[in-house]
């Protein structure tokens, strides 16, 4: 029963979300203009979740990319493509739509 209610909860939240945005099932990225660039460049070294869990404006995303290029061996992305990518990130993962999830229930937290 418990498993079932978790599933029902997940389904409910997925379907309510799906009304506003389509999510690529492989990467978890929101499908919108430029998402293929994020799919091509942003999942090679770490999970896409590291991307989708972040929020920020264009300046934030640009500096995150610069930081990875400076310190984490991220390759150069051609400028025109990079602009589309940053526009995508800033539009879909902007701090203004930062929605905090509800707190985890006690049984999901590490023991103290
Ligand atoms: C060449 C490898 C590489 C690629 C490709 C890459 N990253 Fe990263 N990125 C890293 C590393 C390494 C970290 C640090 C991971 C950690 O702290 O565990 C990181 C961290 C991050 C973080 C977290 C930063 C923070 O402050 O915690 C974000 C957001 C991020 N990357 C976004 C992106 C985006 C967007 C792209 C696509 C443009 C991308 N990454 C592509 C290597 C990469």
XYZ file of C-alpha atoms and ligand atoms in Angstrom:
155
model
C 0.000 0.000 0.000
C 2.749 2.365 0.919
C 4.540 1.800 -2.368
C 1.305 2.450 -4.148
C 0.694 5.788 -2.504
C 4.230 6.962 -3.291
C 3.624 6.044 -6.902
C 0.289 7.815 -6.920
C 1.950 10.906 -5.468
C 4.692 10.821 -8.101
C 2.205 10.352 -10.896
C 0.097 13.196 -9.608
C 3.045 15.560 -9.433
C 4.342 14.499 -12.841
C 0.990 14.979 -14.513
C 0.316 18.350 -12.936
C 3.785 19.462 -14.014
C 3.426 18.070 -17.511
C 0.664 20.526 -18.251
C 3.088 23.405 -18.253
C 6.314 21.848 -19.498
C 7.564 18.819 -21.335
C 10.525 16.978 -19.845
C 12.992 14.894 -21.797
C 12.825 11.470 -20.127
C 16.512 10.700 -20.688
C 18.089 13.838 -19.303
C 15.274 15.310 -17.232
C 15.809 18.615 -19.046
C 12.849 20.830 -19.856
C 12.184 20.694 -23.583
C 12.272 24.231 -24.945
C 14.345 26.149 -27.458
C 18.014 25.295 -26.949
C 17.513 22.221 -24.803
C 19.457 20.010 -27.244
C 22.551 22.072 -26.510
C 22.201 21.434 -22.805
C 21.603 17.785 -23.565
C 24.761 17.663 -25.708
C 27.073 19.637 -23.426
C 25.885 19.358 -19.877
C 25.632 15.678 -19.039
C 29.095 14.398 -19.920
C 30.782 14.936 -16.564
C 27.963 14.971 -14.069
C 24.302 14.220 -13.822
C 21.867 16.543 -15.557
C 20.357 16.832 -12.119
C 23.208 19.099 -11.133
C 21.951 21.407 -13.876
C 18.212 21.063 -13.305
C 18.581 21.558 -9.561
C 20.181 24.975 -10.069
C 18.477 28.288 -10.683
C 19.949 31.526 -11.901
C 19.906 34.324 -14.413
C 22.064 34.505 -17.552
C 24.910 35.964 -15.566
C 24.861 33.054 -13.135
C 24.836 30.466 -15.922
C 27.577 32.220 -17.874
C 29.818 32.372 -14.853
C 29.086 28.738 -13.951
C 30.158 27.762 -17.465
C 33.271 29.953 -17.233
C 34.120 28.400 -13.884
C 33.874 24.889 -15.321
C 35.983 25.932 -18.297
C 38.606 27.427 -16.011
C 38.753 24.670 -13.459
C 36.923 21.535 -14.663
C 38.095 21.080 -18.254
C 34.800 22.067 -19.807
C 35.427 22.644 -23.494
C 34.766 25.901 -25.328
C 31.295 26.154 -26.826
C 30.996 28.252 -30.019
C 29.727 31.690 -29.011
C 26.451 31.641 -30.955
C 25.574 28.244 -29.514
C 26.639 29.266 -26.056
C 24.306 32.242 -26.182
C 21.354 30.014 -27.112
C 22.336 27.607 -24.340
C 22.579 30.368 -21.749
C 19.266 31.836 -22.877
C 17.713 28.396 -22.464
C 19.145 27.906 -18.984
C 18.217 31.394 -17.838
C 14.685 31.020 -19.179
C 13.963 27.511 -17.901
C 16.056 27.468 -14.732
C 15.707 31.000 -13.513
C 15.768 31.873 -9.848
C 12.441 33.638 -10.224
C 10.689 30.294 -10.632
C 12.594 28.659 -7.819
C 10.010 26.530 -6.131
C 10.983 24.913 -2.890
C 9.865 21.364 -2.549
C 8.063 20.405 0.618
C 10.294 19.057 3.393
C 11.099 15.341 3.442
C 9.189 13.214 5.873
C 11.084 12.063 8.978
C 11.487 8.480 7.781
C 13.441 9.676 4.753
C 15.940 11.704 6.785
C 19.246 10.275 8.049
C 19.166 9.032 11.626
C 20.408 11.524 14.170
C 34.075 18.736 -18.617
C 33.210 18.329 -17.536
C 31.942 19.126 -17.330
C 30.962 19.430 -18.264
C 30.893 18.996 -19.698
C 29.966 20.230 -17.563
N 30.322 20.362 -16.257
Fe 29.197 21.257 -14.822
N 30.575 20.740 -13.433
C 31.712 19.982 -13.657
C 32.340 19.650 -12.388
C 33.580 18.814 -12.224
C 31.516 20.226 -11.390
C 31.700 20.134 -9.890
C 30.931 18.900 -9.476
C 30.898 18.735 -8.013
O 31.101 19.699 -7.274
O 30.589 17.605 -7.604
C 30.431 20.890 -12.073
C 29.411 21.563 -11.431
C 28.313 22.126 -12.051
C 27.267 22.845 -11.380
C 27.164 23.075 -9.871
C 27.917 24.324 -9.558
C 27.818 24.659 -8.105
O 28.009 25.841 -7.795
O 27.574 23.779 -7.298
C 26.385 23.268 -12.314
C 25.142 24.083 -12.100
C 26.891 22.810 -13.578
N 28.055 22.113 -13.388
C 26.273 23.064 -14.774
C 26.751 22.619 -15.996
C 26.167 22.991 -17.265
C 24.996 23.915 -17.448
C 26.886 22.353 -18.217
C 26.706 22.445 -19.705
C 27.110 23.707 -20.274
C 27.932 21.581 -17.540
N 27.818 21.784 -16.204
C 28.863 20.781 -18.188
C 32.179 19.577 -14.876
C 31.507 19.697 -16.072
